[in-house]
Short mmCIF file of C-alpha atoms in Angstrom, two decimals:
data_model
loop_
_atom_site.label_atom_id
_atom_site.label_comp_id
_atom_site.label_asym_id
_atom_site.label_seq_id
_atom_site.Cartn_x
_atom_site.Cartn_y
_atom_site.Cartn_z
CA MET A 145 4.11 -17.85 31.70
CA THR A 146 3.88 -21.04 29.54
CA GLN A 147 5.17 -20.82 25.86
CA THR A 148 2.51 -22.20 23.58
CA GLN A 149 2.87 -25.87 22.02
CA ARG A 150 1.91 -25.87 17.97
CA GLU A 151 2.54 -27.83 15.78
CA THR A 152 4.52 -27.50 12.67
CA MET A 153 5.28 -28.11 9.12
CA ASP A 154 8.41 -27.62 7.36
CA TYR A 155 8.74 -26.76 3.90
CA ASP A 156 11.31 -25.69 1.35
CA VAL A 157 10.37 -21.66 1.21
CA VAL A 158 7.66 -19.83 3.56
CA ILE A 159 6.03 -16.55 1.70
CA VAL A 160 3.68 -14.72 3.85
CA GLY A 161 1.25 -12.41 1.88
CA ALA A 162 -0.57 -13.44 -1.15
CA GLY A 163 0.09 -9.82 -3.24
CA PRO A 164 1.92 -9.86 -6.60
CA ALA A 165 5.48 -10.19 -4.81
CA GLY A 166 4.64 -13.15 -3.20
CA LEU A 167 3.00 -15.04 -6.03
CA SER A 168 5.00 -14.25 -8.68
CA ALA A 169 7.89 -15.55 -5.77
CA ALA A 170 5.82 -18.71 -5.69
CA ILE A 171 5.20 -18.93 -9.26
CA ARG A 172 8.71 -18.35 -10.41
CA LEU A 173 9.88 -21.17 -7.66
CA LYS A 174 8.22 -23.73 -8.97
CA GLN A 175 8.89 -23.54 -12.19
CA LEU A 176 12.67 -23.23 -10.99
CA ASP A 177 11.73 -26.72 -9.52
CA ALA A 178 8.65 -28.17 -9.34
CA GLY A 179 9.59 -29.96 -6.65
CA LEU A 180 10.89 -27.51 -3.88
CA SER A 181 7.30 -27.51 -1.60
CA VAL A 182 6.09 -23.46 -1.31
CA VAL A 183 3.47 -22.14 0.48
CA VAL A 184 2.48 -18.47 0.23
CA LEU A 185 -0.38 -17.59 4.17
CA GLU A 186 -3.02 -14.65 3.39
CA LYS A 187 -4.33 -12.83 5.95
CA GLY A 188 -7.36 -11.92 4.03
CA SER A 189 -10.05 -14.34 3.65
CA GLU A 190 -9.60 -15.23 0.31
CA VAL A 191 -6.94 -14.30 -1.76
CA GLY A 192 -7.28 -10.27 -3.51
CA ALA A 193 -10.07 -9.66 -0.28
CA HIS A 194 -6.69 -7.34 0.59
CA ILE A 195 -5.55 -6.11 -2.84
CA LEU A 196 -6.55 -2.09 -3.08
CA SER A 197 -4.21 -0.69 -5.88
CA GLY A 198 -4.55 2.11 -9.03
CA ALA A 199 -4.16 0.15 -10.79
CA VAL A 200 -1.97 1.04 -14.25
CA LEU A 201 -0.50 -2.35 -14.95
CA ASP A 202 3.01 -2.18 -16.23
CA THR A 203 3.55 -5.97 -17.47
CA VAL A 204 7.17 -5.93 -17.52
CA GLY A 205 6.93 -8.38 -14.61
CA LEU A 206 4.55 -10.19 -15.49
CA ASP A 207 5.85 -10.78 -19.46
CA ARG A 208 8.48 -12.55 -17.20
CA LEU A 209 6.65 -14.67 -15.22
CA LEU A 210 4.21 -16.35 -17.36
CA PRO A 211 5.26 -14.88 -20.68
CA ASP A 212 1.72 -16.23 -22.26
CA TRP A 213 -1.07 -14.58 -19.39
CA LYS A 214 -2.83 -13.29 -22.20
CA ASN A 215 -3.15 -16.95 -23.58
CA ARG A 216 -4.13 -18.14 -19.86
CA GLY A 217 -6.93 -16.13 -19.51
CA ALA A 218 -5.35 -13.57 -17.35
CA PRO A 219 -8.25 -10.32 -16.46
CA ILE A 220 -5.93 -8.12 -17.77
CA ASP A 221 -8.31 -6.82 -20.58
CA VAL A 222 -7.93 -2.30 -21.15
CA LYS A 223 -5.90 -0.94 -22.36
CA VAL A 224 -4.59 2.62 -22.00
CA THR A 225 -6.06 4.46 -24.47
CA GLU A 226 -5.67 8.41 -23.64
CA ASP A 227 -4.19 9.36 -20.85
CA ASN A 228 -4.64 13.01 -19.70
CA PHE A 229 -2.77 15.19 -16.73
CA TYR A 230 -4.46 18.21 -14.78
CA ILE A 231 -3.69 21.27 -12.82
CA LEU A 232 -6.79 21.83 -10.81
CA GLY A 233 -7.82 24.86 -9.71
CA GLU A 234 -11.02 24.83 -7.15
CA ALA A 235 -13.54 25.52 -10.93
CA GLY A 236 -11.42 25.26 -13.30
CA LYS A 237 -8.50 23.10 -14.48
CA ILE A 238 -5.29 23.82 -16.87
CA ARG A 239 -3.89 20.36 -18.92
CA VAL A 240 -0.65 19.84 -18.92
CA PRO A 241 0.46 18.53 -22.49
CA ASN A 242 2.24 14.64 -22.92
CA TRP A 243 4.91 15.93 -25.03
CA PRO A 244 7.07 17.76 -22.46
CA MET A 245 6.76 14.15 -19.91
CA PRO A 246 9.86 11.76 -19.77
CA PRO A 247 8.58 8.70 -21.87
CA LEU A 248 8.83 6.79 -18.37
CA MET A 249 5.90 9.17 -17.50
CA ASN A 250 3.86 7.60 -21.30
CA ASN A 251 1.31 4.76 -20.12
CA HIS A 252 -0.05 3.83 -23.35
CA GLY A 253 0.88 0.05 -23.62
CA ASN A 254 0.21 -1.02 -20.19
CA TYR A 255 -3.57 -1.77 -18.96
CA ILE A 256 -6.22 -0.53 -16.39
CA VAL A 257 -6.62 -3.41 -14.17
CA SER A 258 -7.78 -4.48 -10.57
CA MET A 259 -4.84 -6.14 -8.59
CA GLY A 260 -7.23 -7.76 -6.95
CA ASN A 261 -8.71 -10.12 -9.82
CA VAL A 262 -4.98 -10.19 -11.06
CA CYS A 263 -4.16 -11.72 -7.80
CA ARG A 264 -6.69 -14.31 -7.77
CA TRP A 265 -5.96 -15.47 -11.43
CA MET A 266 -2.37 -15.90 -9.93
CA ALA A 267 -2.79 -18.24 -6.87
CA GLU A 268 -5.08 -20.21 -9.77
CA GLN A 269 -1.38 -20.68 -12.01
CA ALA A 270 0.07 -21.06 -8.96
CA GLU A 271 -1.52 -23.29 -7.41
CA ALA A 272 -1.70 -25.51 -10.98
CA LEU A 273 2.13 -25.74 -10.40
CA GLY A 274 1.43 -26.82 -7.03
CA VAL A 275 1.90 -24.61 -4.50
CA GLU A 276 0.20 -24.52 -1.19
CA ILE A 277 -2.28 -21.26 -1.06
CA PHE A 278 -3.89 -20.42 2.45
CA PRO A 279 -6.11 -17.37 3.06
CA GLY A 280 -6.92 -16.19 6.52
CA MET A 281 -3.99 -17.09 8.04
CA SER A 282 -2.60 -13.94 9.57
CA CYS A 283 1.15 -14.70 10.24
CA SER A 284 1.13 -12.77 14.12
CA GLU A 285 4.76 -13.65 14.83
CA ILE A 286 8.34 -14.40 13.36
CA VAL A 287 9.82 -17.78 14.55
CA TRP A 288 13.90 -17.21 15.35
CA GLY A 289 16.55 -19.42 14.69
CA GLU A 290 18.71 -20.15 18.05
CA ASP A 291 20.51 -18.77 15.44
CA GLY A 292 19.32 -15.26 15.41
CA ARG A 293 18.24 -16.68 11.79
CA VAL A 294 14.38 -15.86 10.80
CA ALA A 295 13.38 -19.41 10.54
CA GLY A 296 9.27 -19.27 9.78
CA VAL A 297 5.95 -17.76 11.08
CA VAL A 298 3.06 -18.50 13.52
CA ALA A 299 0.22 -18.52 11.00
CA GLY A 300 -2.99 -19.53 12.57
CA GLU A 301 -4.02 -18.41 15.71
CA PHE A 302 -7.02 -17.83 16.62
CA GLY A 303 -9.40 -17.34 19.72
CA ARG A 304 -7.99 -14.60 22.40
CA ASN A 305 -9.83 -12.73 24.41
CA PRO A 306 -10.41 -9.33 23.41
CA ASP A 307 -7.88 -9.35 27.37
CA GLY A 308 -5.54 -11.44 25.71
CA THR A 309 -6.09 -14.62 27.44
CA GLU A 310 -7.14 -17.64 25.76
CA GLY A 311 -10.69 -18.07 24.81
CA PRO A 312 -12.83 -21.19 25.04
CA GLY A 313 -12.69 -22.00 21.58
CA TYR A 314 -8.21 -21.23 21.27
CA GLU A 315 -6.84 -22.39 18.33
CA PRO A 316 -3.14 -21.98 19.00
CA GLY A 317 -2.18 -22.06 15.58
CA MET A 318 1.22 -23.61 13.29
CA GLU A 319 4.67 -22.58 13.28
CA LEU A 320 5.62 -22.81 9.18
CA HIS A 321 9.06 -23.04 9.19
CA GLY A 322 11.83 -22.83 5.99
CA LYS A 323 14.94 -22.80 4.64
CA TYR A 324 13.80 -19.40 3.01
CA VAL A 325 11.12 -16.82 4.44
CA PHE A 326 10.03 -14.42 2.45
CA LEU A 327 8.07 -11.62 3.51
CA GLY A 328 5.51 -9.96 0.89
CA GLU A 329 2.80 -8.34 4.12
CA GLY A 330 2.69 -5.08 1.82
CA VAL A 331 3.11 -1.42 3.08
CA HIS A 332 4.77 -1.06 6.40
CA GLY A 333 3.94 -5.09 7.48
CA SER A 334 4.04 -5.94 11.01
CA LEU A 335 6.29 -8.67 10.81
CA SER A 336 8.46 -6.37 8.57
CA LYS A 337 9.36 -3.76 10.68
CA GLN A 338 10.04 -6.29 13.06
CA VAL A 339 13.32 -7.56 11.22
CA ILE A 340 13.89 -4.79 9.27
CA ALA A 341 14.47 -2.87 13.17
CA LYS A 342 16.01 -6.50 14.76
CA TYR A 343 18.66 -6.37 11.73
CA ALA A 344 18.93 -2.43 11.44
CA LEU A 345 18.59 -3.26 7.47
CA ASN A 346 17.04 0.03 6.58
CA ALA A 347 20.40 1.57 8.21
CA LYS A 348 22.34 2.95 5.02
CA SER A 349 18.29 3.81 3.83
CA GLY A 350 16.76 7.36 3.85
CA PRO A 351 13.69 7.37 5.57
CA GLN A 352 10.54 5.62 3.94
CA LYS A 353 8.24 7.87 3.58
CA TYR A 354 4.51 6.91 2.13
CA GLY A 355 1.16 8.74 1.04
CA LEU A 356 -2.66 7.43 2.20
CA GLY A 357 -3.46 6.06 -1.05
CA MET A 358 -8.42 6.18 -1.08
CA LYS A 359 -10.32 4.29 -3.97
CA GLU A 360 -14.11 4.05 -4.70
CA ILE A 361 -15.22 2.49 -7.58
CA TRP A 362 -17.96 4.26 -9.61
CA GLU A 363 -20.86 2.23 -11.98
CA ILE A 364 -21.72 5.13 -14.00
CA ASP A 365 -23.52 6.10 -17.37
CA PRO A 366 -22.96 4.59 -20.35
CA ALA A 367 -22.83 7.84 -22.28
CA LYS A 368 -19.88 9.09 -20.06
CA HIS A 369 -17.43 5.58 -20.35
CA LYS A 370 -13.95 5.51 -22.08
CA PRO A 371 -12.60 2.71 -21.19
CA GLY A 372 -8.55 3.20 -21.15
CA THR A 373 -8.55 6.63 -19.96
CA VAL A 374 -6.71 7.71 -17.87
CA THR A 375 -6.10 10.73 -15.91
CA HIS A 376 -4.14 12.33 -12.93
CA THR A 377 -4.73 15.45 -11.34
CA MET A 378 -2.35 17.77 -9.13
CA GLY A 379 -3.51 20.71 -6.75
CA TRP A 380 -6.19 21.08 -5.63
CA PRO A 381 -8.09 21.04 -3.59
CA LEU A 382 -4.91 20.11 -0.59
CA GLY A 383 -3.06 23.29 -2.46
CA LYS A 384 -0.44 24.08 0.15
CA ASN A 385 -2.14 22.24 2.33
CA ALA A 386 -0.25 19.08 1.75
CA GLY A 387 1.96 17.13 -1.49
CA GLY A 388 -0.81 14.79 -2.95
CA GLY A 389 -3.05 14.02 -6.34
CA SER A 390 -6.05 11.99 -8.23
CA PHE A 391 -6.56 9.14 -10.52
CA ILE A 392 -9.46 8.64 -12.81
CA TYR A 393 -9.31 5.56 -14.61
CA HIS A 394 -11.74 4.11 -16.89
CA LEU A 395 -12.13 -0.13 -16.74
CA ASP A 396 -14.95 -2.07 -18.12
CA ASN A 397 -17.99 -2.84 -17.61
CA ASN A 398 -18.90 1.23 -17.16
CA GLN A 399 -17.12 1.02 -14.17
CA VAL A 400 -15.11 3.79 -13.06
CA TYR A 401 -11.66 3.51 -10.37
CA VAL A 402 -11.95 7.51 -8.74
CA GLY A 403 -8.29 7.80 -6.22
CA PHE A 404 -7.37 9.83 -4.26
CA VAL A 405 -3.63 9.86 -2.83
CA VAL A 406 -2.39 12.70 0.13
CA HIS A 407 1.58 12.13 1.10
CA LEU A 408 1.71 11.64 4.75
CA ASN A 409 3.78 14.27 5.33
CA TYR A 410 2.27 17.32 6.00
CA ALA A 411 3.36 19.85 8.00
CA ASN A 412 -0.86 20.45 8.86
CA PRO A 413 -2.85 18.39 11.76
CA TYR A 414 -5.67 19.40 11.26
CA VAL A 415 -5.58 18.26 7.68
CA PHE A 416 -8.21 15.32 7.21
CA PRO A 417 -7.24 13.36 3.99
CA TYR A 418 -10.96 11.31 3.61
CA MET A 419 -12.30 14.75 3.70
CA GLU A 420 -9.81 16.31 0.97
CA PHE A 421 -11.06 13.17 -1.30
CA GLN A 422 -14.66 13.76 -0.81
CA ARG A 423 -14.41 16.91 -2.07
CA PHE A 424 -12.34 16.42 -4.63
CA LYS A 425 -15.24 14.51 -5.89
CA HIS A 426 -17.24 17.56 -5.71
CA HIS A 427 -15.09 19.18 -8.83
CA PRO A 428 -16.54 19.88 -11.46
CA MET A 429 -14.83 17.92 -14.16
CA VAL A 430 -15.49 15.35 -11.22
CA ALA A 431 -18.97 15.79 -10.69
CA GLU A 432 -20.28 15.56 -14.49
CA LEU A 433 -18.74 11.98 -14.95
CA LEU A 434 -20.08 11.30 -11.67
CA GLU A 435 -22.87 12.00 -12.12
CA GLY A 436 -25.58 9.72 -12.25
CA GLY A 437 -23.70 7.03 -11.24
CA LYS A 438 -23.77 5.22 -8.13
CA ARG A 439 -20.66 3.90 -6.01
CA VAL A 440 -20.17 0.64 -5.12
CA ALA A 441 -16.66 0.41 -3.25
CA TYR A 442 -14.12 1.82 -0.44
CA GLY A 443 -11.13 1.55 0.37
CA ALA A 444 -7.37 2.25 1.23
CA ARG A 445 -4.64 1.63 2.10
CA ALA A 446 -0.85 3.40 2.43
CA ILE A 447 1.96 3.67 -0.71
CA ASN A 448 5.31 3.29 -0.43
CA GLU A 449 6.94 6.96 -1.79
CA GLY A 450 10.53 6.72 -0.35
CA GLY A 451 11.36 5.42 -3.75
CA TYR A 452 15.59 4.54 -4.20
CA GLN A 453 17.09 6.03 -2.05
CA ALA A 454 14.39 4.82 1.01
CA ILE A 455 14.96 1.28 0.23
CA PRO A 456 16.43 -1.29 2.91
CA GLN A 457 19.01 -3.61 2.87
CA THR A 458 15.52 -6.36 1.42
CA ALA A 459 18.59 -9.75 2.11
CA PHE A 460 18.77 -11.02 6.01
CA PRO A 461 19.13 -14.05 7.33
CA GLY A 462 16.21 -16.34 6.93
CA GLY A 463 14.59 -14.81 4.46
CA ALA A 464 14.07 -11.76 2.67
CA LEU A 465 11.35 -8.61 1.60
CA LEU A 466 9.13 -8.58 -1.01
CA GLY A 467 7.39 -5.72 -3.31
CA CYS A 468 6.13 -3.09 -1.01
CA SER A 469 7.84 -4.57 2.27
CA ALA A 470 10.79 -3.07 0.35
CA GLY A 471 9.59 0.08 -0.71
CA LEU A 472 9.43 0.08 -3.88
CA VAL A 473 6.70 2.20 -6.03
CA ASN A 474 7.86 4.55 -8.52
CA VAL A 475 6.32 7.32 -7.98
CA PRO A 476 5.81 9.96 -11.29
CA ARG A 477 4.68 6.56 -12.44
CA ILE A 478 2.35 5.59 -9.20
CA LYS A 479 3.40 1.69 -10.30
CA GLY A 480 4.66 -0.21 -8.19
CA ASN A 481 3.02 -3.72 -9.27
CA HIS A 482 5.47 -4.64 -11.77
CA ASN A 483 7.93 -3.89 -9.52
CA ALA A 484 6.17 -6.03 -6.50
CA MET A 485 6.60 -9.04 -9.45
CA LEU A 486 9.89 -8.56 -10.79
CA SER A 487 11.63 -8.20 -6.73
CA GLY A 488 9.36 -11.92 -6.35
CA ILE A 489 11.00 -13.58 -9.15
CA HIS A 490 15.23 -12.22 -8.18
CA ALA A 491 14.21 -13.88 -5.11
CA ALA A 492 12.51 -16.90 -6.34
CA GLU A 493 15.88 -16.85 -8.59
CA ALA A 494 18.45 -16.83 -5.58
CA ALA A 495 16.57 -19.21 -3.04
CA HIS A 496 16.39 -21.57 -5.53
CA ALA A 497 20.22 -21.48 -6.87
CA ALA A 498 21.03 -21.40 -2.49
CA ILE A 499 19.16 -24.53 -1.84
CA ALA A 500 20.22 -26.10 -4.81
CA ALA A 501 23.63 -25.88 -3.59
CA GLY A 502 22.87 -26.51 -0.29
CA ARG A 503 22.32 -23.70 1.74
CA SER A 504 18.92 -22.56 3.55
CA GLY A 505 18.86 -19.62 6.25
CA ASP A 506 21.75 -17.40 5.05
CA THR A 507 21.41 -14.05 4.25
CA LEU A 508 20.25 -13.86 -0.21
CA SER A 509 22.85 -11.02 -1.19
CA GLU A 510 22.50 -11.56 -4.55
CA TYR A 511 18.56 -10.80 -4.67
CA ASP A 512 19.64 -7.68 -3.37
CA THR A 513 21.83 -7.13 -5.58
CA ALA A 514 19.37 -8.32 -8.67
CA LEU A 515 16.95 -6.45 -7.08
CA ARG A 516 19.03 -2.85 -6.99
CA LYS A 517 21.37 -3.50 -9.68
CA GLY A 518 18.17 -5.00 -12.46
CA PRO A 519 15.06 -3.12 -13.61
CA VAL A 520 13.96 -2.83 -10.39
CA GLY A 521 16.97 -0.49 -9.72
CA LYS A 522 16.43 0.85 -13.22
CA ASP A 523 12.99 1.98 -13.08
CA LEU A 524 13.38 3.58 -9.92
CA LYS A 525 17.13 5.89 -9.50
CA PRO A 526 15.75 7.60 -12.50
CA VAL A 527 12.73 9.04 -10.56
CA ARG A 528 15.14 9.89 -6.84
CA ASN A 529 14.38 12.82 -7.00
CA VAL A 530 10.66 13.41 -7.33
CA LYS A 531 9.65 12.89 -4.21
CA PRO A 532 12.17 15.28 -2.40
CA LEU A 533 11.41 17.63 -4.58
CA TRP A 534 8.35 17.67 -4.26
CA SER A 535 8.43 17.55 0.07
CA LYS A 536 10.78 20.88 -0.14
CA TYR A 537 10.39 22.95 -2.78
CA GLY A 538 5.91 22.97 -3.72
CA LEU A 539 4.19 21.35 -6.95
CA ALA A 540 4.66 24.13 -9.06
CA THR A 541 8.58 24.39 -7.68
CA SER A 542 8.67 20.27 -8.66
CA LEU A 543 7.10 19.83 -11.67
CA VAL A 544 10.01 21.77 -13.49
CA MET A 545 12.55 20.43 -11.34
CA GLY A 546 11.75 16.78 -10.47
CA GLY A 547 10.51 16.57 -14.96
CA LEU A 548 14.40 18.19 -15.71
CA ASP A 549 15.90 16.15 -12.88
CA MET A 550 13.80 12.76 -14.97
CA TRP A 551 14.62 13.90 -18.55
CA THR A 552 18.26 14.13 -17.09
CA ASN A 553 18.05 10.92 -15.96
CA THR A 554 17.30 9.87 -18.77
CA LEU A 555 20.39 10.51 -20.72
CA GLY A 556 22.40 8.72 -17.19
CA PHE A 557 23.23 12.14 -15.28
CA SER A 558 21.58 14.06 -12.61
CA PHE A 559 21.73 17.30 -12.25
CA ILE A 560 20.67 17.51 -8.15
CA GLY A 561 22.50 13.84 -7.20
CA THR A 562 20.68 12.40 -4.81
CA MET A 563 18.01 14.03 -2.46
CA SER A 564 17.84 13.13 1.12
CA HIS A 565 13.72 12.34 2.68
CA GLY A 566 14.93 14.44 5.33
CA LYS A 567 12.12 13.83 8.67
CA SER A 568 9.72 10.97 8.62
CA ASP A 569 6.03 11.48 8.12
CA ALA A 570 5.69 11.17 11.98
CA GLU A 571 8.05 14.21 13.12
CA ALA A 572 6.64 15.73 9.91
CA THR A 573 3.43 16.36 11.65
CA GLU A 574 3.84 20.73 13.73
CA LYS A 575 2.08 21.03 16.93
CA ALA A 576 -2.02 22.74 16.40
CA ALA A 577 -0.79 26.23 17.42
CA LYS A 578 0.93 26.60 14.39
CA HIS A 579 -2.18 26.34 12.32
CA LYS A 580 -5.30 26.98 12.04
CA PRO A 581 -8.87 24.09 11.67
CA ILE A 582 -10.13 23.25 8.06
CA VAL A 583 -13.03 23.94 7.98
CA TYR A 584 -14.64 20.87 5.38
CA PRO A 585 -17.77 21.08 3.48
CA LYS A 586 -20.87 19.18 4.51
CA PRO A 587 -20.88 15.47 2.44
CA ASP A 588 -24.14 15.49 0.14
CA GLY A 589 -24.73 11.92 0.26
CA LYS A 590 -24.82 11.53 -4.09
CA LEU A 591 -20.83 12.68 -4.83
CA SER A 592 -19.31 12.83 -0.90
CA PHE A 593 -20.31 11.01 1.59
CA ASP A 594 -19.45 10.51 5.05
CA ARG A 595 -16.82 7.78 6.80
CA LEU A 596 -19.48 4.91 7.80
CA THR A 597 -20.95 5.33 5.03
CA ASN A 598 -18.03 4.49 2.89
CA VAL A 599 -17.02 1.94 5.00
CA ALA A 600 -19.69 -0.11 4.16
CA PHE A 601 -18.47 -0.43 1.09
CA SER A 602 -15.40 -1.52 2.22
CA PHE A 603 -17.13 -4.51 3.26
CA THR A 604 -15.06 -5.25 6.02
CA ASN A 605 -15.02 -7.24 9.20
CA HIS A 606 -13.86 -7.51 12.35
CA GLU A 607 -15.35 -10.26 15.06
CA GLU A 608 -14.86 -8.66 18.06
CA SER A 609 -14.73 -10.75 20.25
CA GLN A 610 -10.57 -10.57 19.75
CA PRO A 611 -7.85 -8.47 21.26
CA SER A 612 -7.70 -5.14 19.33
CA HIS A 613 -5.45 -5.32 16.61
CA LEU A 614 -4.12 -2.01 16.94
CA LYS A 615 -2.29 -1.63 20.03
CA LEU A 616 -0.99 1.12 22.74
CA LYS A 617 2.47 2.00 23.92
CA ASP A 618 1.45 4.69 26.28
CA PRO A 619 -2.98 4.76 26.39
CA GLY A 620 -2.44 8.08 28.54
CA ILE A 621 -0.61 9.48 25.51
CA PRO A 622 -3.30 9.98 23.15
CA VAL A 623 -4.63 12.20 25.71
CA ALA A 624 -2.80 13.79 27.65
CA VAL A 625 -0.24 14.47 24.37
CA ASN A 626 -1.79 14.16 21.25
CA LEU A 627 -5.04 15.50 22.06
CA PRO A 628 -3.41 19.11 23.21
CA GLU A 629 -0.38 19.18 21.72
CA TYR A 630 -1.72 17.88 17.67
CA ALA A 631 -5.60 18.53 18.12
CA GLY A 632 -5.80 14.65 17.82
CA PRO A 633 -5.38 13.85 14.98
CA SER A 634 -5.81 9.64 14.30
CA GLN A 635 -9.44 11.12 13.78
CA ARG A 636 -9.11 12.88 10.86
CA TYR A 637 -5.49 10.80 9.26
CA CYS A 638 -7.16 7.32 10.24
CA PRO A 639 -9.64 7.13 6.68
CA ALA A 640 -11.96 4.59 8.90
CA GLY A 641 -13.11 6.61 11.35
CA VAL A 642 -11.04 3.87 13.60
CA TYR A 643 -10.16 6.58 16.65
CA GLU A 644 -12.37 8.75 18.11
CA PHE A 645 -12.26 11.33 20.82
CA VAL A 646 -14.77 10.86 23.30
CA GLY A 647 -16.48 12.40 26.24
CA THR A 648 -15.13 16.44 26.97
CA GLY A 649 -13.22 18.17 29.88
CA ASP A 650 -11.99 15.66 32.17
CA ALA A 651 -13.32 13.15 30.92
CA VAL A 652 -12.57 12.54 27.20
CA ARG A 653 -11.26 9.84 26.83
CA PHE A 654 -9.59 7.83 23.37
CA GLN A 655 -11.58 5.28 21.80
CA ILE A 656 -10.29 2.96 18.99
CA ASN A 657 -12.80 1.71 17.33
CA PHE A 658 -10.59 -1.40 15.52
CA GLN A 659 -14.33 -3.18 13.74
CA ASN A 660 -13.98 -0.40 11.09
CA CYS A 661 -9.93 -0.77 10.52
CA VAL A 662 -8.99 -1.22 6.30
CA HIS A 663 -5.72 -2.39 7.08
CA CYS A 664 -4.41 1.47 5.79
CA LYS A 665 -1.97 0.48 8.37
CA THR A 666 -1.18 5.51 8.21
CA CYS A 667 -2.02 4.74 12.39
CA ASP A 668 1.58 2.97 12.27
CA ILE A 669 2.73 5.85 10.22
CA LYS A 670 1.82 9.35 10.97
CA ASP A 671 1.00 9.09 14.74
CA PRO A 672 3.11 11.70 16.15
CA SER A 673 4.38 10.30 19.63
CA GLN A 674 4.67 6.40 17.41
CA ASN A 675 2.03 4.77 20.28
CA ILE A 676 0.08 3.04 17.96
CA VAL A 677 1.44 -0.29 16.43
CA TRP A 678 -0.56 -2.06 13.77
CA THR A 679 -0.42 -5.71 13.77
CA VAL A 680 -2.69 -8.59 12.65
CA PRO A 681 -5.23 -9.76 13.30
CA GLN A 682 -6.79 -13.38 13.66
CA GLY A 683 -7.28 -14.00 9.47
CA GLY A 684 -9.64 -13.32 7.40
CA ASP A 685 -10.43 -10.13 9.14
CA GLY A 686 -10.85 -7.22 7.71
CA PRO A 687 -12.07 -5.43 3.86
CA ASN A 688 -13.86 -8.15 1.47
CA TYR A 689 -12.86 -5.90 -1.42
CA PRO A 690 -14.05 -7.24 -4.14
CA ASN A 691 -12.38 -6.38 -7.77
CA MET A 692 -10.40 -3.38 -5.49
#
């Protein structure tokens, strides 16, 4: 087998991913030294195309990066004016008052934003400083240095046939080398996984935990629209089947973000997260809000939920993990963008100091220390027990114990120390024989929709002539193991209908409709046999989110 010959380009810093973490790092590097060469590689067709977040933004990271962001025209206009929290029953709701909640849970002073649009604006700020940004450039491989460090990435490979061979229009891509390489791929990134495994970066941390977040944008009746209103719910329809909850955020232009998160540590393989989301919209409180409106966009992505005790070592030989690649989401606050920005700033400052001192390719331990000891660590440590309490004791007990623990942590101590997470989300899946199937209502086409109809509103596209970016370690496992033992959970946990079992009896086969993939990576996380490997498709493919 001949080794592919590629052109190379050298930079001071190579950044994978034009999310809030990667763009913050790029901007900060050029602020510190305009002479540094910095490149950002983005797999989406444009910056923001693959960004999906709630999002209520705490501007602490942006305040530090670009203090004059308001004067620069940042698309951050809708300040939170009302903060509501409900526990739902099937037909009713109980309002949880704000006063007993710890101060960190207060959303006043934060903003309801489209992080896709914020990232588009941040890219403009970065380019104005001289950062090179290349969208449509999937980073498919790590370039390893002879000394074992991360020396760069391969980006922009196109034109392989479905069987993996080189097609007539094959383009080998380029090797982009850097003194340091920052991985800001988002949750469970394909390159980040390799680096974490190679350097055993998670040897001293607990297992990362995840949720599946699904989101729709609705245009609603102007009479019902209340800009700045933030509502979160827990309880129905999930009940004891899974942890999770919803968010409803009123932004501008009569639009509302309606989202639903299902924790992926659920045991019952019959749980169908997407259908739980659709059922949620039929609750009287939600149905009344959405009645007469129309859904204009849909998307989904996995969310880091492991928190402080699941953060791996974030610095490695030749680079660093940024943002969700490191798992920096504050679960009870339902926020991670501020920590992503701060991580990019810290990484940039560590790399700048190292390069100024004549270093390259070593481990930026200063970054890892700054992340844990600085504002990110101080944000995540006080809430570290909320998710494990929820997983172990359920919703009601965790609300009381978790709230009390957050309060005591604001005083500098915890009465329960630091709880561990236990099993991975894949290991938490139990055999189907221990559970009963769940019957879900059929979507009505007005409030609730079938998956394939909704996927069309993610504007997802994949060139069908390429190899599937969803790989099976063993092609026989889905039919031989996952179907008889776990009732084929991939046909339910995927929010885009990628996986199907086709046929009956001895003729049943496993089908992967990779064209539908919205890049949420749930399959790579939740598959009980850990048989599915999510990799990048060719650049520019995937969802094309408007203002998610």
